[in-house]
CSV table of C-alpha atoms and ligand atoms in Angstrom, one decimal:
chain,number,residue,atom,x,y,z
A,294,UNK,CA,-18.2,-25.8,-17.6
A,295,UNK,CA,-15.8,-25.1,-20.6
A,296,UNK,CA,-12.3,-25.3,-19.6
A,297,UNK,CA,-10.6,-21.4,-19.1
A,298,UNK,CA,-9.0,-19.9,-22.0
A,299,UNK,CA,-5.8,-18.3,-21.0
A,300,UNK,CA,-3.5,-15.9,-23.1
A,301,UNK,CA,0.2,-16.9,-23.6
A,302,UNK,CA,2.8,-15.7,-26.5
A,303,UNK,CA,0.1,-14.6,-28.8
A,304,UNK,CA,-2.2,-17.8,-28.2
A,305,UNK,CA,-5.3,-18.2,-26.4
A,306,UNK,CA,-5.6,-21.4,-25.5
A,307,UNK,CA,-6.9,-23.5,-22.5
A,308,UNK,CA,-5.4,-23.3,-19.2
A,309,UNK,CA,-4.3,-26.9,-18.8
A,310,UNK,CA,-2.5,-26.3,-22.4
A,311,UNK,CA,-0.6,-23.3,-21.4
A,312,UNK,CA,3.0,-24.2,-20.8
A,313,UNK,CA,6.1,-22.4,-20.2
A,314,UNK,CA,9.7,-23.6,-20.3
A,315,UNK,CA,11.7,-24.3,-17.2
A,316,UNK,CA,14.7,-22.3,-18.7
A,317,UNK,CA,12.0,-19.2,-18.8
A,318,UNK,CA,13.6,-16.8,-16.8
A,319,UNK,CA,10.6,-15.9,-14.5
A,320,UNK,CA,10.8,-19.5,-13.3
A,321,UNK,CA,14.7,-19.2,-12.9
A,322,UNK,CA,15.2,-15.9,-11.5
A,323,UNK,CA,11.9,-14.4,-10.8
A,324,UNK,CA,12.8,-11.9,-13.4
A,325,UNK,CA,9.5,-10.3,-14.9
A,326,UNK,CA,6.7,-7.7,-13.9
A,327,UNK,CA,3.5,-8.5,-13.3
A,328,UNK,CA,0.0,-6.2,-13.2
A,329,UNK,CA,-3.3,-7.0,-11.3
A,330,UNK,CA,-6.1,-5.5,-12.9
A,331,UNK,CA,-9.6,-5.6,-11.7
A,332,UNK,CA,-13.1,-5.4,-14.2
A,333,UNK,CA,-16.6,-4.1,-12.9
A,334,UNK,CA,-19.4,-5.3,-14.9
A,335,UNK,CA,-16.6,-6.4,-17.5
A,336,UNK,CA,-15.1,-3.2,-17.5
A,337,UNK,CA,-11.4,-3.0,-17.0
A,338,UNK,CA,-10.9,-0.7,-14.1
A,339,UNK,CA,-8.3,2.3,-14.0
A,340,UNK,CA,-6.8,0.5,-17.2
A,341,UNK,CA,-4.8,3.3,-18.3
A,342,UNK,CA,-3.2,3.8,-15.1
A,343,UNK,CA,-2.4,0.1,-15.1
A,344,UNK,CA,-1.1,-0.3,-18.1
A,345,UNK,CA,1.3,3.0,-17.4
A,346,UNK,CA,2.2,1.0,-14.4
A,347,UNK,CA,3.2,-1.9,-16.5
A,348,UNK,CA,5.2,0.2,-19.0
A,349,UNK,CA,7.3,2.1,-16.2
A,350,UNK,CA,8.4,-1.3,-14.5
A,351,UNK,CA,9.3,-2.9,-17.5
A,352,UNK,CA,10.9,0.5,-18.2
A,353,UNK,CA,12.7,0.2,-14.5
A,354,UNK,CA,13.9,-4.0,-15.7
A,355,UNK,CA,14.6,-2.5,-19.3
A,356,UNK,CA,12.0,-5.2,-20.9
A,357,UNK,CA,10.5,-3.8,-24.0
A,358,UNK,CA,6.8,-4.5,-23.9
A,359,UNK,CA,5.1,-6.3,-26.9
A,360,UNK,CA,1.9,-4.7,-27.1
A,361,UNK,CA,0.7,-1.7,-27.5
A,362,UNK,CA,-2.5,-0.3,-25.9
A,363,UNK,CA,-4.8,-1.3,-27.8
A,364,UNK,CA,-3.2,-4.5,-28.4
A,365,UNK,CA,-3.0,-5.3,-24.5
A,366,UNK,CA,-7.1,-3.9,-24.2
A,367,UNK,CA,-7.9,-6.5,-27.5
A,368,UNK,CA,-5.9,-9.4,-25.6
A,369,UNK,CA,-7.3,-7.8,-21.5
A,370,UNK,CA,-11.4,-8.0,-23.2
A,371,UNK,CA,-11.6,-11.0,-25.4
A,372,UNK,CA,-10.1,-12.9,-21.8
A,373,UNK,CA,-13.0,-11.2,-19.9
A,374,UNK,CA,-15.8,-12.4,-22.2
A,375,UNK,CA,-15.5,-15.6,-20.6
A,376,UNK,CA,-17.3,-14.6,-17.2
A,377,UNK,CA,-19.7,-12.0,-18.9
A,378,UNK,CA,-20.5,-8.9,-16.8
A,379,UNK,CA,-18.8,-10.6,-13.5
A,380,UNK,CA,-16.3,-8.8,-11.6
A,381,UNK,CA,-13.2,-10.0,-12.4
A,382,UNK,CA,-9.7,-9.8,-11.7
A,383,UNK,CA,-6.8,-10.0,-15.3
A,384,UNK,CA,-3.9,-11.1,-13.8
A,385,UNK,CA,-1.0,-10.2,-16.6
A,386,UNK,CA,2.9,-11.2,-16.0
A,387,UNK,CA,5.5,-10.8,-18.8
A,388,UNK,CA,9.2,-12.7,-17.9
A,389,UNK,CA,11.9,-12.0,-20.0
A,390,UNK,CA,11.5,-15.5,-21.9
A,391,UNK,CA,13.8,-18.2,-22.5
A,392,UNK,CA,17.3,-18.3,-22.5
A,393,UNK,CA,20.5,-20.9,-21.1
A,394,UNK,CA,20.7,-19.7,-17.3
A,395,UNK,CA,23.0,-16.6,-17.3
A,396,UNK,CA,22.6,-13.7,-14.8
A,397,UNK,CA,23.4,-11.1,-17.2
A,398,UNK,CA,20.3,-10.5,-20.3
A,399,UNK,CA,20.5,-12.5,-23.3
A,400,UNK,CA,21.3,-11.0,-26.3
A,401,UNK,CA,18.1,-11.4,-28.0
A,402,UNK,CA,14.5,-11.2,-25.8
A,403,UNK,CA,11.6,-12.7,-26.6
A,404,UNK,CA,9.8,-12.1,-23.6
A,405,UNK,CA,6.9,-14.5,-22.1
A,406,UNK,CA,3.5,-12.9,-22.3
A,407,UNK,CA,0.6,-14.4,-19.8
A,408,UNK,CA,-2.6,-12.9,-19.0
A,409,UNK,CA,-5.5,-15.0,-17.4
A,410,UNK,CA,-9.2,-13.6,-15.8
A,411,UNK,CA,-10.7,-14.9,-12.9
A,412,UNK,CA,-13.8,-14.5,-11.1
A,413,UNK,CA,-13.4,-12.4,-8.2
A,414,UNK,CA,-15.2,-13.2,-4.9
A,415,UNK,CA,-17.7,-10.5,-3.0
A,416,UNK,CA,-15.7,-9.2,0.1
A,417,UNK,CA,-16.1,-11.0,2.9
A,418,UNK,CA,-19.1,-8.7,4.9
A,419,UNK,CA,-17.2,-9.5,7.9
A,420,UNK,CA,-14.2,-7.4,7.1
A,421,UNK,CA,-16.3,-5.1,6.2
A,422,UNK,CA,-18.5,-5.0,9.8
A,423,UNK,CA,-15.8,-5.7,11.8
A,424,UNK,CA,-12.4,-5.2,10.1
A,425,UNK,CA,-9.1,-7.3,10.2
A,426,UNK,CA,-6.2,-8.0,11.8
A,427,UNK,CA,-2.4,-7.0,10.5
A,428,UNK,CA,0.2,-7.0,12.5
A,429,UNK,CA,3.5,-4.9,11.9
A,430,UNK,CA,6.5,-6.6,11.0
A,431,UNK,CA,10.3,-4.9,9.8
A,432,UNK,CA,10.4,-4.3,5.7
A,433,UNK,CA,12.9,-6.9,4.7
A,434,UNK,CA,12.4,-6.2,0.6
A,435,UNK,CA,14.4,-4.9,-1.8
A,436,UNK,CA,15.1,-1.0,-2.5
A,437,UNK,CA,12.9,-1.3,-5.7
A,438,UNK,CA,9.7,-1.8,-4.3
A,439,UNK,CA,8.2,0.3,-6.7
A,440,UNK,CA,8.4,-2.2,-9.6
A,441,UNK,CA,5.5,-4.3,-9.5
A,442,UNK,CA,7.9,-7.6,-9.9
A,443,UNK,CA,7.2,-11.2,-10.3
A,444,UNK,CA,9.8,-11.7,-7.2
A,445,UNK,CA,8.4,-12.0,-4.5
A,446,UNK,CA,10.0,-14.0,-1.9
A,447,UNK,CA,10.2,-11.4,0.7
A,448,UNK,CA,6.2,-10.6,0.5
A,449,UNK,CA,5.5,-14.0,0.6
A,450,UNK,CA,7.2,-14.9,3.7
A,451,UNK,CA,6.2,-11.6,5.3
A,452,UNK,CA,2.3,-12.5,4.2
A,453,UNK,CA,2.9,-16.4,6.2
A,454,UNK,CA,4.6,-14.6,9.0
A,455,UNK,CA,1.3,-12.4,9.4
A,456,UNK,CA,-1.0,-15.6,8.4
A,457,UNK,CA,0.8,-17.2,11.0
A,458,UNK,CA,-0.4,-15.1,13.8
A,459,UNK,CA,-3.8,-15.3,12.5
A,460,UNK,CA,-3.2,-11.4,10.7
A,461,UNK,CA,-4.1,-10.8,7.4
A,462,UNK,CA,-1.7,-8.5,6.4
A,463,UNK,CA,1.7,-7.4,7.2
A,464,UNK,CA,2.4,-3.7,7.9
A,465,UNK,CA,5.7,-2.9,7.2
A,466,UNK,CA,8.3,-0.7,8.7
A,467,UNK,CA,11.2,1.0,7.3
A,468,UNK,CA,13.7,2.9,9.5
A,469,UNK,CA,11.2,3.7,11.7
A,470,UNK,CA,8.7,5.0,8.6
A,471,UNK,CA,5.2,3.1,7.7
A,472,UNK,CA,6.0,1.8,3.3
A,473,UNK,CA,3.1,-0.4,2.9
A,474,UNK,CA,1.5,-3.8,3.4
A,475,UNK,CA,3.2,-7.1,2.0
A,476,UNK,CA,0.5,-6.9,-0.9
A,477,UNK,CA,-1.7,-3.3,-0.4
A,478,UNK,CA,-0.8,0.3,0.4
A,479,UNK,CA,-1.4,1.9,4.3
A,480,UNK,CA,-3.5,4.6,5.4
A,481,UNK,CA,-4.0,5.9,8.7
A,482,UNK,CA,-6.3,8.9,10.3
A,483,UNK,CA,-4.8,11.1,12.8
A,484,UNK,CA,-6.8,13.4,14.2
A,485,UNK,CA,-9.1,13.8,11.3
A,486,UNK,CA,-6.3,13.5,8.6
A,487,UNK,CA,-6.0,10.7,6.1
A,488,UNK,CA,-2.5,9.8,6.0
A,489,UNK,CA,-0.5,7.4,3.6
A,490,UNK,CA,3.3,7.2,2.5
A,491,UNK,CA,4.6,9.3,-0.6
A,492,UNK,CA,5.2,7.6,-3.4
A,493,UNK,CA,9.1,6.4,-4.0
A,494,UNK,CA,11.3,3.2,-4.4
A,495,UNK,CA,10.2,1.7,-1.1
A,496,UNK,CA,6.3,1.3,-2.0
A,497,UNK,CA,4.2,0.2,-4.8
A,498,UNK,CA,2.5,3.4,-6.7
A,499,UNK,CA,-1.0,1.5,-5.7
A,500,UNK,CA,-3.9,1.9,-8.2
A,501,UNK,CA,-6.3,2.0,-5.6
A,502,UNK,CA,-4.0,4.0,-3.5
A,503,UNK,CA,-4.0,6.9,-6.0
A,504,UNK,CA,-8.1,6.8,-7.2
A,505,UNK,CA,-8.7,7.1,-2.6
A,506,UNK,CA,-6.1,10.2,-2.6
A,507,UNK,CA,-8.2,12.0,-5.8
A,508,UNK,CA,-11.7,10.4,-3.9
A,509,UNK,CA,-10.6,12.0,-0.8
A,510,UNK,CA,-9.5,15.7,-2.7
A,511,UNK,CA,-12.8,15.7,-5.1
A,512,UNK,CA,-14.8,15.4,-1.7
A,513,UNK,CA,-12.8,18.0,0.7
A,514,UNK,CA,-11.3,15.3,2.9
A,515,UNK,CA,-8.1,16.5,4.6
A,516,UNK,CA,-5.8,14.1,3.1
A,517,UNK,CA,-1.9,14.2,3.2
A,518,UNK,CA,0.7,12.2,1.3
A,519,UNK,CA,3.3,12.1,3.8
A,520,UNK,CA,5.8,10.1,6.0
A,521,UNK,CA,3.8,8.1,8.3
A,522,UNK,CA,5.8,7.3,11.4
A,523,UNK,CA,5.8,3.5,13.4
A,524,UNK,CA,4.6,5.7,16.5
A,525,UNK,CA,1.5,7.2,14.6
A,526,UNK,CA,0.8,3.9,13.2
A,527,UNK,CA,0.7,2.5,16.7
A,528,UNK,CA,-2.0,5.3,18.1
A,529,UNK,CA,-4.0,5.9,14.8
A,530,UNK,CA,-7.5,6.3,15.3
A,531,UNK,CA,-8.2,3.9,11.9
A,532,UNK,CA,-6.0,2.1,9.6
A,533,UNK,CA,-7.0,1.1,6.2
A,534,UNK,CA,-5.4,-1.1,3.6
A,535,UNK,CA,-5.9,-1.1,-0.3
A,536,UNK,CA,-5.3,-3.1,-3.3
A,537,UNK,CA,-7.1,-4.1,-6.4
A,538,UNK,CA,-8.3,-7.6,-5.0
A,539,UNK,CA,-9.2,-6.6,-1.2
A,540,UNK,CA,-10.4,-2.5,-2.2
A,541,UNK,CA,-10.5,-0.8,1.0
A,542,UNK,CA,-10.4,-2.6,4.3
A,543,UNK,CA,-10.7,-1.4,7.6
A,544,UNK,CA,-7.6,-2.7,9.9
A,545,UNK,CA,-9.5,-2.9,13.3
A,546,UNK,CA,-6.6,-4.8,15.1
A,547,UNK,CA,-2.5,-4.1,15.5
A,548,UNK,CA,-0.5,-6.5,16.8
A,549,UNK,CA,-3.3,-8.2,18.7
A,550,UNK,CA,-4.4,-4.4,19.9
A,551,UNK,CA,-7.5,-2.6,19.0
A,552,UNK,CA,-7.2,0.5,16.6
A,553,UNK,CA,-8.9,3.4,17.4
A,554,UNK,CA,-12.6,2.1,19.0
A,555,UNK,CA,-12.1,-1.6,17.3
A,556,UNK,CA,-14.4,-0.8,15.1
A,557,UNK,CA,-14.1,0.2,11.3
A,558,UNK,CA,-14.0,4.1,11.7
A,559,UNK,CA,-16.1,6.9,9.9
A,560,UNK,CA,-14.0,7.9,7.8
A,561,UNK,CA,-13.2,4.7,6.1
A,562,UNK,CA,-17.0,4.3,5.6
A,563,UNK,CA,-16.8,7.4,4.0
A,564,UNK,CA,-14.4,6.4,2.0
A,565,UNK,CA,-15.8,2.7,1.1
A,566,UNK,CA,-18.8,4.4,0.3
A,567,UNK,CA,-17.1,6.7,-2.2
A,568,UNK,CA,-14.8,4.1,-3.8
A,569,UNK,CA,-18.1,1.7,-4.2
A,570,UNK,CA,-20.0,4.8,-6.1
A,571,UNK,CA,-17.3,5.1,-8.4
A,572,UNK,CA,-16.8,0.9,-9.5
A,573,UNK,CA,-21.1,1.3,-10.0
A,574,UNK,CA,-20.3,4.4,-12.2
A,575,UNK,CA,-18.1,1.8,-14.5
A,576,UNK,CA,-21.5,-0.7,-14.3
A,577,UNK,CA,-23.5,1.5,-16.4
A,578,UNK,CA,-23.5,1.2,-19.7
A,579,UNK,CA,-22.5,4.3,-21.7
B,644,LIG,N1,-0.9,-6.4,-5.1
B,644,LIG,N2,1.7,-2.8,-2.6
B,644,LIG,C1,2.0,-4.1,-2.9
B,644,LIG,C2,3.3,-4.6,-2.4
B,644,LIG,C3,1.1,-4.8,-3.7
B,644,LIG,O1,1.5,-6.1,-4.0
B,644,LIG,C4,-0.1,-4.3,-4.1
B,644,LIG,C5,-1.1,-5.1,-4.9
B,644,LIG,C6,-0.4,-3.0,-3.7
B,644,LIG,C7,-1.7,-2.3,-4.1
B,644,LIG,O2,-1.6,-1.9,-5.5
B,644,LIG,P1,-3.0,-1.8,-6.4
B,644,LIG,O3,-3.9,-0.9,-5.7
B,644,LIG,O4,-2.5,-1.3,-7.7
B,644,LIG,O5,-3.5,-3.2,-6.5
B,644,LIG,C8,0.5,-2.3,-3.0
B,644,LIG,C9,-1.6,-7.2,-6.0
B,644,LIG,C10,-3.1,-7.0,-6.0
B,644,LIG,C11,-1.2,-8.6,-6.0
B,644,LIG,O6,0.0,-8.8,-5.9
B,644,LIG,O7,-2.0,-9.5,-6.0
């Protein structure tokens, strides 16, 4: 198999030839903003959304971006040609480049541009069956939670403490308030009500978060963008996570508790089913 062809600082080249200095800022202090973007079929999905993402938290680190849209789509497709019509998942970071190790910005930027595409794997049909396990743990992050940065010590050890007890997510809790997973956004149903934190500095804007909220409106689900307590996370009768990589997955167990019946609930097949219907609509060819 030919070797993956990567994109860095205007260069496609092969993976084992892309290399970044270890003064490069992203290695040094983490700072630099990533995106994960999946492709159905080899179609980049919710790409405008994305790439709005992108520009507000390079906006929010005061990183100018490089590219413009069309641009990032020439650089985002010509990696995706690689796998064919495979789903696929772009993974894009941009650091703010090279400089002597200083806290404070360097004068001039030349940021660091990588983008790569990877086969994504089929979820698991066990999660799907019979759901997953999360446990809830206290949000030790930042208060800018809503830039997708390349810093993420905090989410990482929050992930291994969840790994650890054989969970594959973390739910985390602010002052007593649901924010989100360690890598995905939260919903819970209450008594018929899809639930999920508003958006602010404490939680990622999700991608898939916001297509579920429009899937759940455009089909007459009562669904509410609101504060959702530790209490009502604890007695929800289903809790879901979502992210680009893992879509929508049923949490079936909390803290080594069932949720609800133990089962994945109704409505998140309702909404699986919906969210699956719309990534075929993408297949099709125009
Ligand atoms: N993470 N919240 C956090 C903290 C996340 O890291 C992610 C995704 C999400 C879901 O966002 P979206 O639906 O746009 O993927 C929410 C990506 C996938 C990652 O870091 O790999």
């Amino acid at each position: 198999m030919p070797e993956q062809i990567v994109f860095l600082n205007d260069e496609f080249l092969p993976l084992s030839q892309a290399k970044v200095s270890v003064l490069d800022r992203g290695f040094v202090f983490g700072d630099g903003v990533y995106e994960v973007i999946p492709a159905y079929g080899g179609q980049l999905f919710r790409i405008d959304e994305h790439l709005r993402r992108l520009q507000d938290s390079l906006d929010a680190i005061r990183l100018p971006n490089p590219h413009d849209r069309s641009q990032w789509l020439a650089i985002l497709n010509r990696l995706l040609t690689q796998h064919g019509g495979d789903d696929q998942s772009v993974y894009l970071q941009l650091t703010r480049g090279v400089a002597p190790r200083d806290h404070a910005f360097p004068k001039h930027i030349q940021p660091t541009v990588f983008a790569m595409a990877n086969r994504m794997e089929p979820t698991d049909p066990q999660y799907l069956q019979q759901g997953i396990a999360a446990v809830s743990l206290p949000d030790s992050r930042w208060q800018h939670c809503n830039i997708k940065g390349i810093s993420l010590l905090a989410g990482v050890l929050l992930r291994q403490q969840a790994e650890d007890q054989q969970a594959m997510e973390a739910i985390l809790i602010r002052d007593g308030q649901v924010t989100e997973g360690a890598a995905s956004n939260i919903f819970i149903v209450e008594q018929g009500v899809i639930k999920t934190p508003p958006k602010g500095q404490h939680l990622l804007p999700g991608i898939t978060r916001d297509l579920l909220v429009e899937l759940a409106q455009q089909n007459q689900l009562a669904v509410s963008e609101t504060t959702v307590s530790e209490q009502a996370l604890l007695a929800a009768d289903e809790i879901w996570l979502s992210s680009s990589g893992r879509e929508l997955l049923p949490v079936t167990t909390l803290n080594h508790r069932p949720v609800g019946t133990g089962k994945p609930g109704p409505l998140w097949q309702t909404m699986y089913t919906l969210f699956q219907a719309c990534k075929a609509q993408l297949r099709k060819p125009a």
